[in-house]
Amino acid sequence: MSVDVLLGLQWGDEGKGKIVDVLTNDYDIIARFQGGPNAGHTLEFDGIKHVLHTIPSGIFRENAINIVGNGVVIDPIIFKKEIDALNKMNIDLVSKLLISKKAHLILPTHKILDASSEKAKGKSKIGSTLKGIGPTYMDKTGRNGLRVGDISSADFKDSYDKLVEKHSRLLNNDFMDFNLSELEKKWFEGIETLKTFQHIDSEHYLFQAQKNGKKILAEGAQGTLLDIDFGSYPFVTSSNTISAGACTGLGIAPNKINDVFGIFKAYCTRVGSGPFPTELFDEVGEFIGKVGNEFGATTGRKRRCGWIDLPALKYAIAINGVTKLMMMKADVLSNLKSIKVCTHYEYNGELIDYLPFDASEDTITPVFKEIPAWTEDLTGLSSLSDAPKALHNYIDFLENELETPIVIVSVGPDRTQTLNR
Ligand code: GDP
Ligand code: IMO
Ligand code: MG
C-alpha cells in the first residue's frame, strides 16, 4: 500500500501545508483531493513564507509531482495568480503540476452567487470565504458544472455562456457590486494559463503510480469539523474533508490507504460562523490569537481561539481512521498560567465524550481539566528530549486520551521547527 492521507482534525488551518512540505521528501506524488481556493496553506522555509490555495504543498520540493485531483474546484483567476507567484521562484511548474480533467471550474458568477447567498442569510451567514465554493459544488452535484477537461472542447464558450445565463436567472440579473465583464476577462486569461498545463485522467495516473510502487500523499484542505456530512452543519464547507474524500476526490480505493495523518493544533481555532464549544472570550483567547498570529491565510479574518476539545478530536480520529497524530503550534502555549483541556461535555444533564447532533453553545457545556503549563520558549528546540517536562506531560495526557500516537510536535512555522517523536 502506498497512499497516505494527511488532513485537518479541527476547523481548518491546523498547519497542514507546513507538514505536507516537511513530509514531501518521502513521497513521489502529492495530490490535493477536495476544496478549492477557500484553503490557504502556509509554508515557511529559508526565510520565505508562501501561501498556497489550489496548488498542492509539495510544489517546492525538487522531485515531487503535484496533482490537483478531480475533487478540487479551481478558480482560474486565483490559479493564475498562484502560478505567476510561483514562476518568480523559478519552479518548473509545467512538468511538476498535473491537473485532473474532472476537476470543476469556479465561474465568476459562482462567487457572486456565494455573496448573494451569504447576504440573504443575514445574521445566520456561514462566514464563507466567498470564493464560490458552495455554488460550484452545487453545480457539480446538480450536474451543471464545467470541468477542466471541457476547456479544450470547441463549444466551451457556449457551455460557459449557458451556465452564466442560468446563474443570471438565479441572481435576477443582480450582480451586486461585482463587475462581471471585468471578472470574465480575468477568468478567460486564467483559462489560457490553465491550458498551458497537462490535463490528465488523474485516477489512471494514480492507478499506474500505485502499480509502479510510487509513494503518494493525499493532501486535505479545511478540517473534519467543516466536512459537509460530519461537520457542524450548516456551518461547514461543501466537500468531504475527511479521509473518505481522498477516495472520491482522487479515485483511490479505500483498501489502498495506509497511514492517515491527523493534524491538530495544541489548542483550537475557527474562522467564520458556527458553534465552537471551547471558544475563549477573555484575555487568554486574545493571547493565543496574538502569539499564534491567528489570522486567516485566505481572507485575513481574525480566527476565533479556544482550548483543545477532546470529544471533537476523538470523533475526528474515528471518522478518519487516523493512525498518527501531529500536534502543531505547541510553542504558542508557552507562558500561560495553565492549559485547559475539554475532556467531556455536559449534555442534557449527562456527561458525554462524543459530539451530539445538536452540539452548540446552547446545548453543551464543556468540562475542562486543568494541566500545568510551561514558561520555556519552544521555538529553538531541536529535539523533544530538551523540551520541558510540562510539555511532555501535556503530550502524554493527550496521547493517552486519544489512543493514537503523536509522532510530530511542531514548535514554529518554519520547516525546521518540527520535532519527531
Ligand atoms: P493550513 O491551512 O492547515 O495549512 O494552515 P494555515 O497555513 O492556514 O495556518 C497555520 C498557520 O500557523 C500558518 O501561519 C503557519 O505558518 C503557522 N504554523 C504552522 N505550524 C506552526 C507552529 O508549530 N507554530 C507556530 N507558531 N506557527 C505555526
Ligand atoms: P484550510 O485548507 C479554515 C471555513 C470558512 C467558513 C466555512 C465555509 O486553509 O484549512 P467556504 O468558503 O468553504 O464556503 O466556507 O468554512 N473555511 C475554512 N476555515 N480553513 C480553511 O481551509 C477553510 N476553508 C473554508 O471560514 O466558515
Ligand atoms: Mg489555512
Coordinates of C-alpha atoms in Angstrom, one line a residue, residues 35-419:
G35 CA -11.8 22.0 -1.6
G36 CA -10.5 24.9 -3.6
P37 CA -9.2 28.4 -3.0
N38 CA -11.1 28.7 0.3
A39 CA -7.9 26.9 1.5
G40 CA -4.8 28.8 2.5
H41 CA -1.9 26.5 3.2
T42 CA 1.2 28.3 4.6
L43 CA 4.8 27.1 4.1
E44 CA 7.9 28.7 5.6
F45 CA 11.5 27.8 4.7
D46 CA 14.8 29.5 4.0
G47 CA 13.2 32.8 5.1
I48 CA 10.4 32.5 2.6
K49 CA 6.7 32.5 3.5
H50 CA 4.3 31.2 0.9
V51 CA 0.6 30.6 0.9
L52 CA -0.9 28.1 -1.5
H53 CA -4.6 27.9 -2.3
T54 CA -5.2 25.5 -5.1
I55 CA -1.7 24.0 -5.7
P56 CA -0.6 21.2 -3.5
S57 CA 2.0 21.9 -0.8
G58 CA 4.7 19.6 -2.4
I59 CA 5.4 22.1 -5.1
F60 CA 8.6 23.5 -3.6
R61 CA 10.4 20.1 -3.4
E62 CA 12.6 19.2 -6.3
N63 CA 11.3 15.7 -7.3
A64 CA 7.7 15.6 -6.3
I65 CA 4.8 15.5 -8.8
N66 CA 1.8 17.6 -7.6
I67 CA -1.7 16.7 -8.7
V68 CA -4.9 18.8 -8.4
G69 CA -7.4 16.0 -8.1
N70 CA -11.0 15.6 -9.5
G71 CA -12.5 16.5 -6.1
V72 CA -10.9 20.0 -6.2
V73 CA -12.7 23.1 -7.6
I74 CA -10.5 25.6 -9.4
D75 CA -10.9 29.3 -9.9
P76 CA -8.8 30.1 -13.0
I77 CA -8.3 33.7 -11.7
I78 CA -6.7 32.6 -8.4
F79 CA -4.9 29.7 -10.1
K80 CA -3.2 32.2 -12.5
K81 CA -2.2 34.4 -9.5
E82 CA -0.7 31.4 -7.8
I83 CA 1.2 30.4 -10.9
D84 CA 2.5 33.9 -11.5
A85 CA 3.9 34.0 -7.9
L86 CA 5.5 30.6 -8.2
N87 CA 7.0 31.4 -11.6
K88 CA 9.0 34.1 -9.9
M89 CA 10.6 31.4 -7.8
N90 CA 11.9 29.5 -10.9
I91 CA 10.0 26.3 -10.3
D92 CA 9.5 24.0 -13.3
L93 CA 5.7 24.1 -12.9
V94 CA 4.7 22.6 -16.2
S95 CA 6.4 19.3 -15.5
K96 CA 5.6 19.2 -11.8
L97 CA 2.0 20.2 -11.7
L98 CA -0.8 18.0 -13.3
I99 CA -4.4 18.8 -13.2
S100 CA -7.4 16.4 -13.3
K101 CA -9.6 16.8 -16.3
K102 CA -12.5 16.1 -13.9
A103 CA -11.8 19.0 -11.5
H104 CA -14.7 21.5 -11.7
L105 CA -14.3 25.2 -12.5
I106 CA -15.4 28.1 -10.3
L107 CA -17.0 30.7 -12.5
P108 CA -17.2 34.4 -11.6
T109 CA -20.9 34.0 -11.2
H110 CA -20.3 31.3 -8.6
K111 CA -18.6 33.9 -6.5
I112 CA -21.5 36.3 -7.0
L113 CA -24.0 33.6 -6.0
D114 CA -21.9 32.9 -2.9
A115 CA -22.0 36.5 -1.9
S116 CA -25.7 36.7 -2.7
S117 CA -26.5 33.6 -0.6
E118 CA -24.5 35.0 2.4
K119 CA -26.2 38.3 2.1
A120 CA -29.6 36.6 2.1
K121 CA -28.8 34.7 5.3
G122 CA -28.1 37.8 7.2
K123 CA -27.1 37.1 10.8
S124 CA -27.1 33.4 10.2
K125 CA -24.5 33.6 7.4
I126 CA -21.9 30.8 7.2
G127 CA -19.0 33.1 7.1
S128 CA -17.9 31.7 3.8
T129 CA -14.6 32.7 2.3
L130 CA -16.7 33.9 -0.7
K131 CA -14.6 32.0 -3.2
G132 CA -17.6 30.4 -4.9
I133 CA -17.1 27.0 -3.3
G134 CA -20.7 26.2 -2.3
P135 CA -22.3 27.2 -5.6
T136 CA -19.6 25.4 -7.6
Y137 CA -20.2 22.1 -5.7
M138 CA -23.9 22.7 -6.1
D139 CA -23.5 22.8 -9.9
K140 CA -21.3 19.7 -9.7
T141 CA -23.9 17.6 -7.8
G142 CA -26.7 19.3 -9.8
R143 CA -24.9 18.1 -13.0
N144 CA -24.5 21.5 -14.5
G145 CA -20.8 22.1 -13.9
L146 CA -17.9 22.9 -16.2
R147 CA -14.7 20.8 -15.8
V148 CA -11.1 21.3 -16.7
G149 CA -11.4 18.7 -19.5
D150 CA -14.1 20.9 -21.1
I151 CA -11.7 23.7 -21.7
S152 CA -10.3 22.2 -24.9
S153 CA -13.7 21.4 -26.4
A154 CA -14.9 23.6 -29.3
D155 CA -18.1 24.6 -27.6
F156 CA -16.5 25.6 -24.3
K157 CA -17.6 29.2 -24.6
D158 CA -21.2 28.2 -25.4
S159 CA -21.3 26.0 -22.3
Y160 CA -19.8 28.8 -20.3
D161 CA -22.5 31.3 -21.5
K162 CA -25.2 28.8 -20.8
L163 CA -24.2 28.3 -17.2
V164 CA -23.8 32.1 -16.7
E165 CA -27.3 32.5 -18.1
K166 CA -28.6 30.1 -15.5
H167 CA -26.8 31.9 -12.8
S168 CA -28.1 35.3 -14.0
R169 CA -31.6 34.0 -13.7
L170 CA -30.9 32.8 -10.1
L171 CA -29.5 36.2 -9.4
N172 CA -32.4 38.1 -11.1
N173 CA -29.7 39.8 -13.0
D174 CA -28.5 41.5 -9.9
F175 CA -24.7 41.2 -9.9
M176 CA -24.4 43.2 -6.7
D177 CA -21.2 45.2 -6.7
F178 CA -19.3 42.8 -8.9
N179 CA -18.1 43.9 -12.3
L180 CA -18.9 40.8 -14.3
S181 CA -17.2 41.7 -17.6
E182 CA -14.0 42.6 -15.8
L183 CA -14.1 39.3 -13.8
E184 CA -14.8 37.4 -17.1
K185 CA -11.8 39.0 -18.8
K186 CA -9.6 37.8 -16.0
W187 CA -11.3 34.5 -15.9
F188 CA -10.6 33.7 -19.6
E189 CA -6.9 34.8 -19.0
G190 CA -6.8 32.3 -16.2
I191 CA -8.2 29.7 -18.6
E192 CA -5.3 30.4 -21.0
T193 CA -2.9 29.8 -18.1
L194 CA -4.7 26.6 -17.2
K195 CA -4.3 25.5 -20.9
T196 CA -0.6 25.6 -20.6
F197 CA -0.7 22.7 -18.0
Q198 CA -1.1 19.0 -18.5
H199 CA -4.7 17.9 -18.0
I200 CA -4.7 14.3 -17.1
D201 CA -7.0 11.5 -16.1
S202 CA -5.6 11.7 -12.6
E203 CA -7.3 8.5 -11.4
H204 CA -5.5 6.5 -14.2
Y205 CA -2.2 8.3 -13.4
L206 CA -2.6 7.4 -9.8
F207 CA -3.5 3.7 -10.5
Q208 CA -0.3 3.4 -12.6
A209 CA 1.7 5.2 -9.9
Q210 CA 0.5 2.7 -7.3
K211 CA 1.4 -0.2 -9.6
N212 CA 4.8 1.2 -10.0
G213 CA 5.3 1.5 -6.3
K214 CA 5.3 5.2 -6.1
K215 CA 4.6 6.8 -2.7
I216 CA 1.6 9.1 -2.7
L217 CA 0.5 11.6 -0.1
A218 CA -3.1 12.9 -0.4
E219 CA -3.4 16.4 1.0
G220 CA -6.7 17.5 2.6
A221 CA -8.0 21.0 2.8
Q222 CA -10.2 22.5 5.6
G223 CA -10.8 20.2 8.5
T224 CA -13.0 17.4 9.7
L225 CA -15.4 19.7 11.6
L226 CA -16.0 21.5 8.3
D227 CA -17.0 18.3 6.5
I228 CA -20.3 18.6 4.6
D229 CA -21.6 15.4 6.2
F230 CA -19.9 15.2 9.6
G231 CA -19.0 18.8 10.4
S232 CA -21.0 21.4 12.3
Y233 CA -23.7 21.6 9.6
P234 CA -24.7 24.1 8.1
F235 CA -21.6 25.9 9.2
V236 CA -19.4 23.8 7.0
T237 CA -17.8 23.8 3.6
S238 CA -19.3 21.9 0.6
S239 CA -17.0 19.0 0.3
N240 CA -15.9 15.9 2.2
T241 CA -12.8 16.9 4.0
I242 CA -12.4 13.5 5.7
S243 CA -10.3 10.6 4.6
A244 CA -13.1 9.2 2.5
G245 CA -12.8 12.4 0.5
A246 CA -9.4 11.2 -0.7
C247 CA -11.1 8.1 -2.3
T248 CA -13.8 10.1 -4.2
G249 CA -11.5 13.1 -4.8
L250 CA -8.7 11.1 -6.4
G251 CA -10.1 7.7 -7.3
I252 CA -8.1 6.0 -4.6
A253 CA -9.6 2.7 -3.3
P254 CA -10.2 2.6 0.4
N255 CA -8.1 -0.5 0.9
K256 CA -5.1 1.3 -0.7
I257 CA -4.9 3.8 2.1
N258 CA -2.1 3.1 4.5
D259 CA -1.5 5.9 7.1
V260 CA -3.9 8.7 7.9
F261 CA -2.1 11.6 9.4
G262 CA -4.3 13.8 11.6
I263 CA -3.1 17.3 12.1
F264 CA -4.3 19.3 15.1
K265 CA -3.4 22.5 17.0
A266 CA -2.4 22.3 20.6
Y267 CA -5.4 24.5 21.1
C268 CA -8.3 25.2 18.7
T269 CA -9.3 27.9 16.2
R270 CA -12.2 28.5 13.9
V271 CA -12.8 31.2 11.3
G272 CA -16.3 32.0 10.2
S273 CA -19.6 31.4 12.0
G274 CA -20.8 28.3 13.8
P275 CA -20.6 26.5 17.1
F276 CA -17.3 26.4 19.0
P277 CA -17.9 24.9 22.4
T278 CA -14.4 25.7 23.9
E279 CA -14.1 29.2 22.5
L280 CA -12.4 31.7 24.7
F281 CA -13.7 35.3 25.0
D282 CA -11.2 36.5 27.5
E283 CA -7.5 37.7 27.6
V284 CA -6.3 34.1 27.3
G285 CA -8.1 33.8 23.9
E286 CA -6.6 37.1 22.9
F287 CA -3.1 36.0 24.0
I288 CA -3.3 32.7 21.9
G289 CA -4.6 34.7 18.9
K290 CA -1.8 37.2 19.2
V291 CA 1.1 34.8 19.8
G292 CA -0.3 32.3 17.3
N293 CA -0.8 35.0 14.7
E294 CA -4.3 33.6 14.2
F295 CA -5.5 35.5 11.1
G296 CA -6.9 33.6 8.1
A297 CA -4.3 32.8 5.4
T298 CA -7.0 33.3 2.7
T299 CA -9.2 36.1 4.0
G300 CA -7.1 37.7 6.7
R301 CA -10.0 37.4 9.1
K302 CA -9.3 37.1 12.8
R303 CA -9.6 33.5 13.9
R304 CA -11.6 32.6 17.0
C305 CA -9.5 30.8 19.6
G306 CA -10.2 28.3 22.3
W307 CA -9.0 25.3 24.2
I308 CA -8.4 21.9 22.8
D309 CA -11.6 19.8 22.5
L310 CA -11.1 16.1 23.1
P311 CA -14.6 14.8 22.3
A312 CA -14.4 16.6 18.9
L313 CA -10.9 15.2 18.3
K314 CA -11.9 11.7 19.2
Y315 CA -14.8 12.0 16.8
A316 CA -12.4 13.2 14.1
I317 CA -9.9 10.4 14.7
A318 CA -12.7 7.8 14.5
I319 CA -14.2 9.2 11.3
N320 CA -10.9 9.4 9.5
G321 CA -9.3 6.3 10.9
V322 CA -6.3 8.4 12.0
T323 CA -3.2 6.3 12.5
K324 CA -0.8 9.0 13.5
L325 CA -1.3 12.4 15.1
M326 CA 0.7 15.6 14.6
M327 CA 0.4 18.4 17.1
M328 CA 1.0 21.9 15.9
K329 CA 1.8 25.2 17.5
A330 CA 2.8 23.9 20.9
D331 CA 5.1 27.0 21.1
V332 CA 2.1 29.3 21.3
L333 CA 1.0 27.9 24.7
S334 CA 4.3 28.9 26.4
N335 CA 3.8 31.3 29.3
L336 CA 0.2 30.6 30.0
K337 CA -0.7 30.1 33.7
S338 CA -2.2 26.8 32.9
I339 CA -3.7 24.9 30.0
K340 CA -7.2 23.7 29.9
V341 CA -8.3 20.6 28.0
C342 CA -12.0 19.9 27.3
T343 CA -12.4 16.2 28.2
H344 CA -16.2 15.9 28.2
Y345 CA -19.4 17.8 27.5
E346 CA -22.4 18.2 29.8
Y347 CA -25.4 17.5 27.7
N348 CA -29.0 17.1 28.9
G349 CA -27.7 16.7 32.4
E350 CA -25.3 13.9 31.4
L351 CA -21.5 13.8 30.9
I352 CA -20.7 12.6 27.4
D353 CA -17.5 12.4 25.4
Y354 CA -18.9 12.4 21.9
L355 CA -20.3 15.1 19.6
P356 CA -24.1 15.1 19.7
F357 CA -26.2 16.1 16.6
D358 CA -27.2 19.4 18.0
A359 CA -23.9 20.4 19.6
S360 CA -23.8 24.1 20.2
E361 CA -23.1 26.6 22.9
D362 CA -26.8 26.3 23.9
T363 CA -26.9 22.6 24.3
I364 CA -23.4 21.6 25.6
T365 CA -21.2 22.9 28.3
P366 CA -17.5 21.8 28.1
V367 CA -16.0 20.2 31.1
F368 CA -12.3 21.1 31.5
K369 CA -9.3 19.5 33.1
E370 CA -6.5 21.9 34.0
I371 CA -3.0 21.0 33.1
P372 CA 0.2 22.7 34.3
A373 CA 1.8 24.9 31.6
W374 CA 5.5 25.7 30.9
T375 CA 7.3 29.0 30.6
E376 CA 10.2 27.9 28.3
D377 CA 10.3 29.2 24.7
L378 CA 10.0 26.1 22.5
T379 CA 10.8 27.7 19.1
G380 CA 14.5 27.0 19.3
L381 CA 14.2 23.3 20.3
S382 CA 15.9 20.8 18.0
S383 CA 14.8 17.8 19.9
L384 CA 11.9 16.8 22.2
S385 CA 14.4 15.4 24.7
D386 CA 15.2 19.1 25.6
A387 CA 11.6 20.0 26.0
P388 CA 10.1 21.0 29.4
K389 CA 8.6 18.3 31.5
A390 CA 5.2 20.0 31.4
L391 CA 5.1 19.8 27.6
H392 CA 5.9 16.1 27.8
N393 CA 3.1 15.7 30.3
Y394 CA 0.6 17.5 28.0
I395 CA 1.6 15.3 25.1
D396 CA 1.4 12.1 27.1
F397 CA -2.0 13.1 28.5
L398 CA -3.4 13.8 25.0
E399 CA -2.0 10.7 23.5
N400 CA -3.4 8.6 26.3
E401 CA -6.9 10.2 25.9
L402 CA -6.8 10.0 22.1
E403 CA -5.4 6.5 22.0
T404 CA -3.3 7.4 18.9
P405 CA 0.4 8.1 18.8
I406 CA 1.6 11.7 18.4
V407 CA 4.5 11.4 16.1
I408 CA 5.3 15.1 15.3
V409 CA 5.3 18.1 17.6
S410 CA 5.6 21.5 15.7
V411 CA 7.1 24.4 17.6
G412 CA 7.2 27.1 15.0
P413 CA 6.1 27.9 11.4
D414 CA 9.4 27.1 9.8
R415 CA 10.1 23.7 8.1
T416 CA 13.0 23.2 10.6
Q417 CA 10.8 23.8 13.7
T418 CA 9.5 20.3 13.6
L419 CA 10.2 17.7 16.3

